mmCIF file of C-alpha atoms and ligand atoms in Angstrom:
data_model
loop_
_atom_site.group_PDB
_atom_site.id
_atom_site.type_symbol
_atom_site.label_atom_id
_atom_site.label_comp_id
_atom_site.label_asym_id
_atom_site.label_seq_id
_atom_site.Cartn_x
_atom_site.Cartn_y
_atom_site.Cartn_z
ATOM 1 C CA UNK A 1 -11.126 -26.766 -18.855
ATOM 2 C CA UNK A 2 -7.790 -25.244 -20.364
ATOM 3 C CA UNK A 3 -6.924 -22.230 -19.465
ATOM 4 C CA UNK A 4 -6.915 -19.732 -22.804
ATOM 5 C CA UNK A 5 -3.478 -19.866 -24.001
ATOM 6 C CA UNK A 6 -3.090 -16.105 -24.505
ATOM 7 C CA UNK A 7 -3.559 -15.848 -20.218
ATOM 8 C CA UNK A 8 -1.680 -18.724 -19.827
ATOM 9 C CA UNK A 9 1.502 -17.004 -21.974
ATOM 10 C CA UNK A 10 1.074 -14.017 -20.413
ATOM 11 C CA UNK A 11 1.184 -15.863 -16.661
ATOM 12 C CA UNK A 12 4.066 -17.632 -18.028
ATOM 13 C CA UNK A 13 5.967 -14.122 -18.940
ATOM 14 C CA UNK A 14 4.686 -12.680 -15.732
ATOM 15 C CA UNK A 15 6.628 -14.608 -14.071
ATOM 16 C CA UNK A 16 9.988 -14.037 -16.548
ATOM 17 C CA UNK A 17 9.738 -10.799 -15.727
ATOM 18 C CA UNK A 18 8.347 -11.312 -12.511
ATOM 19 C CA UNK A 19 10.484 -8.631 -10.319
ATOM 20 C CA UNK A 20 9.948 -5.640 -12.370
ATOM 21 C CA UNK A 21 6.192 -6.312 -13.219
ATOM 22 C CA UNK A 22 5.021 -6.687 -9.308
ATOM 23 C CA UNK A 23 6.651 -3.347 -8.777
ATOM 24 C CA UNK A 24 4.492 -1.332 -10.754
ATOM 25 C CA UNK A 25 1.649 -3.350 -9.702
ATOM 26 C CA UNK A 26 1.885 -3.563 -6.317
ATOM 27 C CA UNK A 27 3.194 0.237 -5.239
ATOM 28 C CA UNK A 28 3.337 -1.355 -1.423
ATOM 29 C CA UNK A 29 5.416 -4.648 -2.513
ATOM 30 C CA UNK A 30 8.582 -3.516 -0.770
ATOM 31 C CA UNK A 31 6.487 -1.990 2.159
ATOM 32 C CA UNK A 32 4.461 -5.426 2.748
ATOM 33 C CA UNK A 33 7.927 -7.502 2.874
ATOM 34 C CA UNK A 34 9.098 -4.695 4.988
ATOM 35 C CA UNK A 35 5.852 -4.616 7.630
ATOM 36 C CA UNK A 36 6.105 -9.066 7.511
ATOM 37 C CA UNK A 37 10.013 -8.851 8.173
ATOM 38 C CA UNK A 38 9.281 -6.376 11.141
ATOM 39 C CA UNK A 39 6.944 -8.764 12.848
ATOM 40 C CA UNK A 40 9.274 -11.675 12.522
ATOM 41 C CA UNK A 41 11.164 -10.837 15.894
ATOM 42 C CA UNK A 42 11.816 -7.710 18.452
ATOM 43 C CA UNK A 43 15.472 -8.750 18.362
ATOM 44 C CA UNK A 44 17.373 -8.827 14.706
ATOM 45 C CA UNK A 45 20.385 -10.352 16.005
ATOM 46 C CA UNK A 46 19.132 -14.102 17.351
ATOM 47 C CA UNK A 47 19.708 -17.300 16.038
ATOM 48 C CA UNK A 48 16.377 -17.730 14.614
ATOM 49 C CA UNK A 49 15.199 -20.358 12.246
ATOM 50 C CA UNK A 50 12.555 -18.929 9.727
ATOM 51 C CA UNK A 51 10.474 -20.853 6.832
ATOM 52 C CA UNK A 52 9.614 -19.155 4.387
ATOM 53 C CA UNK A 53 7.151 -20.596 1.995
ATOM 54 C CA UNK A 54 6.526 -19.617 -1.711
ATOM 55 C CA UNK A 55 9.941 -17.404 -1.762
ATOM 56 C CA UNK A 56 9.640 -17.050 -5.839
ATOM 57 C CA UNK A 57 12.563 -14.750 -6.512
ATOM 58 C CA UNK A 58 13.981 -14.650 -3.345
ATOM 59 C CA UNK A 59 13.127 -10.589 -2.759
ATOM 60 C CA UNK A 60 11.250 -10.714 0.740
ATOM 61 C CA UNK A 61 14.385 -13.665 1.270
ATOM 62 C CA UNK A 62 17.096 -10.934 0.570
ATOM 63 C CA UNK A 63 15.686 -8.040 3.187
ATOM 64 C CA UNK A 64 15.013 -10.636 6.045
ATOM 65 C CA UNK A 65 18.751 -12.524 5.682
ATOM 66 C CA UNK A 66 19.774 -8.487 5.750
ATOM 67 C CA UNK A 67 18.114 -7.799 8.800
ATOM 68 C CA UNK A 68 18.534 -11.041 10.746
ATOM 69 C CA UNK A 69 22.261 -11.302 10.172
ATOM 70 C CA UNK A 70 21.882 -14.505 12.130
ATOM 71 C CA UNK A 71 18.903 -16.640 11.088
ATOM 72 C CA UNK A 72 18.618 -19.426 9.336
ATOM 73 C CA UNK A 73 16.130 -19.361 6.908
ATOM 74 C CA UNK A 74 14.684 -22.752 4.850
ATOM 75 C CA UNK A 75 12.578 -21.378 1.985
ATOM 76 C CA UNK A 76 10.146 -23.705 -0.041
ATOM 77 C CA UNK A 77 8.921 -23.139 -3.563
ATOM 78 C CA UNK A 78 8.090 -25.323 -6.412
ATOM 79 C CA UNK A 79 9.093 -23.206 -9.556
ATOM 80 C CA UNK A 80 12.934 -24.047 -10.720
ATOM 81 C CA UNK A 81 12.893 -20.404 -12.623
ATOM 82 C CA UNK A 82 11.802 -18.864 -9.507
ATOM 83 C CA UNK A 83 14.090 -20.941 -7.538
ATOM 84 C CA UNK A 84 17.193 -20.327 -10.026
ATOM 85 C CA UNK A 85 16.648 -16.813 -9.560
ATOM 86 C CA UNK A 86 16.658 -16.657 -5.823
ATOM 87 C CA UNK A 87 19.671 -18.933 -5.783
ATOM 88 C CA UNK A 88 21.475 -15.990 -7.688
ATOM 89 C CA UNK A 89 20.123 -13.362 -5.509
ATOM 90 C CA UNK A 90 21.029 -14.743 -2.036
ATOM 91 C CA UNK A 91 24.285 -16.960 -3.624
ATOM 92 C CA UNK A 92 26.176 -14.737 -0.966
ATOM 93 C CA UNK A 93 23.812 -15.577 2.063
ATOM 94 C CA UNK A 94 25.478 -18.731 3.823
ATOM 95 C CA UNK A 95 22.662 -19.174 6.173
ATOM 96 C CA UNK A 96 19.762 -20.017 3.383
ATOM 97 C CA UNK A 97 18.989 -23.604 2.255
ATOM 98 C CA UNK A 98 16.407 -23.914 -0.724
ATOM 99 C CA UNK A 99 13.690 -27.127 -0.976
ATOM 100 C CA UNK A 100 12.269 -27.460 -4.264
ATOM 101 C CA UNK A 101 8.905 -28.809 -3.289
ATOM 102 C CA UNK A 102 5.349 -28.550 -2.880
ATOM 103 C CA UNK A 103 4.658 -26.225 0.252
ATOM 104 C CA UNK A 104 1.579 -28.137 1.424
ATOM 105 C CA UNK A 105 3.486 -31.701 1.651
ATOM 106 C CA UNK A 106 7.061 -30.883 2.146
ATOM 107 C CA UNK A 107 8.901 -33.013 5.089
ATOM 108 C CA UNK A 108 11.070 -31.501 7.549
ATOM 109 C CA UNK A 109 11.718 -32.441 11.001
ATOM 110 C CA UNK A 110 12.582 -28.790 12.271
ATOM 111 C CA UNK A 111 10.661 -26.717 14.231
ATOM 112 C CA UNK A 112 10.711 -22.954 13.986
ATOM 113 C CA UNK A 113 10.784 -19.356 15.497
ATOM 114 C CA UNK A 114 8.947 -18.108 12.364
ATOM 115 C CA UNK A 115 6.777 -18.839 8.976
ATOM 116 C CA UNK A 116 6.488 -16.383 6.385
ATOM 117 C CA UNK A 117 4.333 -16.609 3.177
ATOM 118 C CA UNK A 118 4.380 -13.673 0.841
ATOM 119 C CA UNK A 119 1.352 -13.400 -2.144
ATOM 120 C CA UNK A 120 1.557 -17.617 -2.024
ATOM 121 C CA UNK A 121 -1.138 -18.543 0.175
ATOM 122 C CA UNK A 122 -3.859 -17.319 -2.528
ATOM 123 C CA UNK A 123 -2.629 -19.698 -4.435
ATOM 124 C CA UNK A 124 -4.436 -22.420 -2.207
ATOM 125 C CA UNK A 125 -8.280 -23.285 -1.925
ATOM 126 C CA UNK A 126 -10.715 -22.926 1.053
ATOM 127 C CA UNK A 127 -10.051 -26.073 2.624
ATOM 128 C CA UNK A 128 -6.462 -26.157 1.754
ATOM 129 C CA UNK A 129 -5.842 -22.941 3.398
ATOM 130 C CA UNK A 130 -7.184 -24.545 6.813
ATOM 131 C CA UNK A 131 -5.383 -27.994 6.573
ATOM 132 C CA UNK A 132 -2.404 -25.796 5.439
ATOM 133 C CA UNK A 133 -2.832 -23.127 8.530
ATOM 134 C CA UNK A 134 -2.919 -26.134 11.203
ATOM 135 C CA UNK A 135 0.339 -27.811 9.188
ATOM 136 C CA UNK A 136 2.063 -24.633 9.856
ATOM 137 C CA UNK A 137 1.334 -24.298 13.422
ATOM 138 C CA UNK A 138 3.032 -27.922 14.359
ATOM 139 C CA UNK A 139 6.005 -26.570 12.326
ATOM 140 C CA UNK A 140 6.386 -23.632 15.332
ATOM 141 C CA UNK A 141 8.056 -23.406 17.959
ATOM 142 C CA UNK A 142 6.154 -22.203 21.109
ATOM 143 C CA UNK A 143 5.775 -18.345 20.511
ATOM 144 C CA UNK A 144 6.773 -18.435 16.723
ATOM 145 C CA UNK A 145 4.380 -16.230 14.648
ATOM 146 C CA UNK A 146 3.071 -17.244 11.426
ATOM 147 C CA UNK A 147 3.111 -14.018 9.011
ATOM 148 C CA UNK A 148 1.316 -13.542 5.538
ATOM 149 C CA UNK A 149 1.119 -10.902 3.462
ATOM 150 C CA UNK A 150 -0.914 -11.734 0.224
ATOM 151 C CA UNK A 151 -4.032 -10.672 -1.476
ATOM 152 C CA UNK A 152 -7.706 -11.729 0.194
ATOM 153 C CA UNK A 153 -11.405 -12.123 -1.808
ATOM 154 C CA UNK A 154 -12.579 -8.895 -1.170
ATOM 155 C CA UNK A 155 -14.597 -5.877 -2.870
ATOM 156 C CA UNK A 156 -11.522 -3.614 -2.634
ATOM 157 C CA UNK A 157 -10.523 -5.213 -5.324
ATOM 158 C CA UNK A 158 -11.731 -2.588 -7.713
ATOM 159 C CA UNK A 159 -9.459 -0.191 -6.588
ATOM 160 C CA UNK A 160 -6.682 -2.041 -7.083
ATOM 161 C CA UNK A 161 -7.984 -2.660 -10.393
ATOM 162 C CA UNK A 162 -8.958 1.189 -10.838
ATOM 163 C CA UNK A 163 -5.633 1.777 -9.662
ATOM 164 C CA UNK A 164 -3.940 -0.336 -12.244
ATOM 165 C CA UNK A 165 -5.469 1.029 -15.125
ATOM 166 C CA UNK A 166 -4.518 5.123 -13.840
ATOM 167 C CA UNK A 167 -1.474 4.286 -14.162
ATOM 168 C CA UNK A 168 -0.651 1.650 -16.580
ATOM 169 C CA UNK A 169 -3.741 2.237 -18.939
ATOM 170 C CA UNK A 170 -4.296 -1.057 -21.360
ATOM 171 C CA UNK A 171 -0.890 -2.660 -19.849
ATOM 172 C CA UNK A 172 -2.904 -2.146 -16.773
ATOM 173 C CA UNK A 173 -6.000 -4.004 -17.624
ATOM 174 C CA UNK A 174 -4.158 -6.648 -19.615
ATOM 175 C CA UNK A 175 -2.412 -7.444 -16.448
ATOM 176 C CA UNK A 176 -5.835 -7.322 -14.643
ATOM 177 C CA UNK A 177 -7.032 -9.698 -17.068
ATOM 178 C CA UNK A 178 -4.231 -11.996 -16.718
ATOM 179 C CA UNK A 179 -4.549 -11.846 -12.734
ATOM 180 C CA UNK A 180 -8.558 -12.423 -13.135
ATOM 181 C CA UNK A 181 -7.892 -15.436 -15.811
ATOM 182 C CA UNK A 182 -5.798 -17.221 -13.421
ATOM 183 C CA UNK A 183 -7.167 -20.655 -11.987
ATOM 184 C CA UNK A 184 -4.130 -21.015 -9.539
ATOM 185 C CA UNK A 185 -5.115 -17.787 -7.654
ATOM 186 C CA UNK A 186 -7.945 -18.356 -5.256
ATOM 187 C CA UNK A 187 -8.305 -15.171 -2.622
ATOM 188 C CA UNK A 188 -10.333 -16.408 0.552
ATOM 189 C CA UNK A 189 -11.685 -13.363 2.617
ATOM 190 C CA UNK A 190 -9.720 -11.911 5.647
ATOM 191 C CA UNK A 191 -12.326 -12.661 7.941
ATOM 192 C CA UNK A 192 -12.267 -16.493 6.893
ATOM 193 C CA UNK A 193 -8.450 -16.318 7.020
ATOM 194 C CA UNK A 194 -8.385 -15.356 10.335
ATOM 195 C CA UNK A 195 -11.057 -17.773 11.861
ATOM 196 C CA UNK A 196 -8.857 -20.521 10.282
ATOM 197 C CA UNK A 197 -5.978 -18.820 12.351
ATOM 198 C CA UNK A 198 -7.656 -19.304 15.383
ATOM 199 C CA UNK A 199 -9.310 -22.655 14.679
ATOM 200 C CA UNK A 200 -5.536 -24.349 13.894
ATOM 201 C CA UNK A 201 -4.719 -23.366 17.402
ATOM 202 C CA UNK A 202 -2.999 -19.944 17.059
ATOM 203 C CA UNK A 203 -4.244 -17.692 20.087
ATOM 204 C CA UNK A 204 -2.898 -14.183 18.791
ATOM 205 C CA UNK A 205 -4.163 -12.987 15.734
ATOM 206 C CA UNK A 206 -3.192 -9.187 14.677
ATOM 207 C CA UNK A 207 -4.003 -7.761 11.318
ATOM 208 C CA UNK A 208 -0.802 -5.529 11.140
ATOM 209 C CA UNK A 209 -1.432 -3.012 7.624
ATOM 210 C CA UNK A 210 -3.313 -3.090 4.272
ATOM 211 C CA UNK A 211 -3.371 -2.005 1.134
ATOM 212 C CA UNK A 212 -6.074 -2.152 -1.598
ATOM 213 C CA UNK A 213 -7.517 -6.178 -1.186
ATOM 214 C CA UNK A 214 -3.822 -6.954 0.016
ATOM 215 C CA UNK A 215 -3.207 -7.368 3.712
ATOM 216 C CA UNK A 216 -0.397 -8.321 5.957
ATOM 217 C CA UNK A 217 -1.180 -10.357 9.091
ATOM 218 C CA UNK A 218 -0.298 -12.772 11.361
ATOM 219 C CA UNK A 219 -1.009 -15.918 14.257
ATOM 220 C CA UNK A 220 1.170 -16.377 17.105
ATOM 221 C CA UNK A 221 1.408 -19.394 18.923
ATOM 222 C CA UNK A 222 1.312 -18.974 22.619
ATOM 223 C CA UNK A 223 4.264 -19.580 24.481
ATOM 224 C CA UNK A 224 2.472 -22.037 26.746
ATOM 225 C CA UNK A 225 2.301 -24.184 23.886
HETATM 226 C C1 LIG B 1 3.517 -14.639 -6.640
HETATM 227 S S1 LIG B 1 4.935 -15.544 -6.183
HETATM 228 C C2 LIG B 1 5.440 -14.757 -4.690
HETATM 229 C C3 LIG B 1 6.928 -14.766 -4.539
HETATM 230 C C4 LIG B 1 7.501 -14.007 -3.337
HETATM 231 N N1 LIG B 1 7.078 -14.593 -2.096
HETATM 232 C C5 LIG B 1 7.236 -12.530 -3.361
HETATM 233 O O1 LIG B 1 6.898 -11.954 -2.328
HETATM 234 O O2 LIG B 1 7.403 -11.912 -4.420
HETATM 235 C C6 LIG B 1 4.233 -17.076 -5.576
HETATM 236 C C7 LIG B 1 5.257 -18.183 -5.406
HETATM 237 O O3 LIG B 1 4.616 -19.265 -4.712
HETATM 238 C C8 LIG B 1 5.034 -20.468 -5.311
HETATM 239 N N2 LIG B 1 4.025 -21.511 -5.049
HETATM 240 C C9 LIG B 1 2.689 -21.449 -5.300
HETATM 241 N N3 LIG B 1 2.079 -22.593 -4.911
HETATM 242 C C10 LIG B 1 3.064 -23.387 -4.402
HETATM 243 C C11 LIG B 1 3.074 -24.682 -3.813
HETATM 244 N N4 LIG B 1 1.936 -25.398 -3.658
HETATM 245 N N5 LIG B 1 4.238 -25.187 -3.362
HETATM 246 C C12 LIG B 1 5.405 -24.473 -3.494
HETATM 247 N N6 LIG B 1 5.460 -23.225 -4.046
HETATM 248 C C13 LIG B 1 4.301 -22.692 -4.486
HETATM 249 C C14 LIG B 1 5.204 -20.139 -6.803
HETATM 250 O O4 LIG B 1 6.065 -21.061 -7.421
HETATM 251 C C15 LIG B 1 5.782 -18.724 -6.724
HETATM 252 O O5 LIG B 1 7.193 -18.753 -6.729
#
């Protein structure tokens, strides 16, 4: 079934105006990227290697290439807009290489110290989530975390809805609308998310802050490994 064009324009325009719209609807946006950059690594000066996965317009990109002056970091996405825009964004960052490419499939023969995934992994189904969470953990290195910060199925939702419409009245529920109309976004619960975690091998599994139906956490693969 096609989606109703009016959502689909509106998705389409979302994500044209993409960095000032997920401010005012996500108060916490800069304080999520902030809380997954923190758990990346206790020391902000290694030569790390970091995926990042879904990077859109480059804005959780820009604050961890600030505070890891020396990683490397190899960010995936599969929108040119999105990817023309982070381009511009980190064009002064030396140490970030772009793949245009599906995030699920994507070849590389690295390994790394850290994944990151910010509001991308709702984007995948039930079963794509767990293939996708074992992928990820044969892309680490042994003690490299996996960290996501995105938006889970969950009955908080309402708030965040509630909250929308305080303080953007109809703009508020239009974008509601828009967010519910959208076939590409497909929340699995927290507590499925995390059993996933564990069943692709990760042994440490922390559930770092929260906000609304939007959580940051993450799986860390043990060093043993
Ligand atoms: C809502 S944006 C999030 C962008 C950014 N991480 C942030 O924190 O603002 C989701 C991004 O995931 C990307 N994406 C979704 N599914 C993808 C897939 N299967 N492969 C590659 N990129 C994907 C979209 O193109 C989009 O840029």
């Amino acid at each position: 079934m096609e989606q109703e064009p009016k959502i689909a324009n509106a998705y389409k325009e979302y994500y044209e105006i993409y960095d000032q719209v997920v401010l005012k609807m996500l108060p916490f946006y800069s304080e999520m990227h902030a809380d997954m950059t923190e758990q990346i690594a206790k020391e902000k000066t290694e030569n790390l290697k970091i995926l990042e996965l879904g990077f859109g317009t480059g804005t959780l990109t820009y604050r961890i290439m600030n505070e890891y002056p020396n990683a490397e970091v190899l960010g995936v996405d599969n929108h040119e807009e999105n990817i023309a825009k982070a381009t511009e964004k980190l064009k002064d960052f030396l140490h970030f290489k772009s793949l245009k490419a599906d995030f699920k499939s994507f070849e590389t023969d690295e390994l790394f110290d850290a994944v990151v995934s910010a509001l991308s992994i709702h984007h995948l189904s039930d079963q794509e989530k767990q293939d996708y969470f074992k992928f990820i953990f044969e892309k680490l290195k042994a003690g490299g975390r996996f960290i996501i910060g995105d938006l889970v199925k969950s009955s908080d939702e309402e708030e965040w809805h509630k909250y929308l419409v305080d303080t953007m009245g109809e703009e508020g529920e239009h974008r509601w609308q828009v967010h519910k109309g959208n076939r590409e976004d497909k929340p699995s619960t927290l507590e499925d998310q995390l059993l996933w975690l564990k069943q692709a091998g990760f042994d440490k599994i922390e559930v770092v802050n929260k906000w609304f139906n939007f959580y940051v956490f993450y799986g860390e693969k043990s060093s043993k490994n």
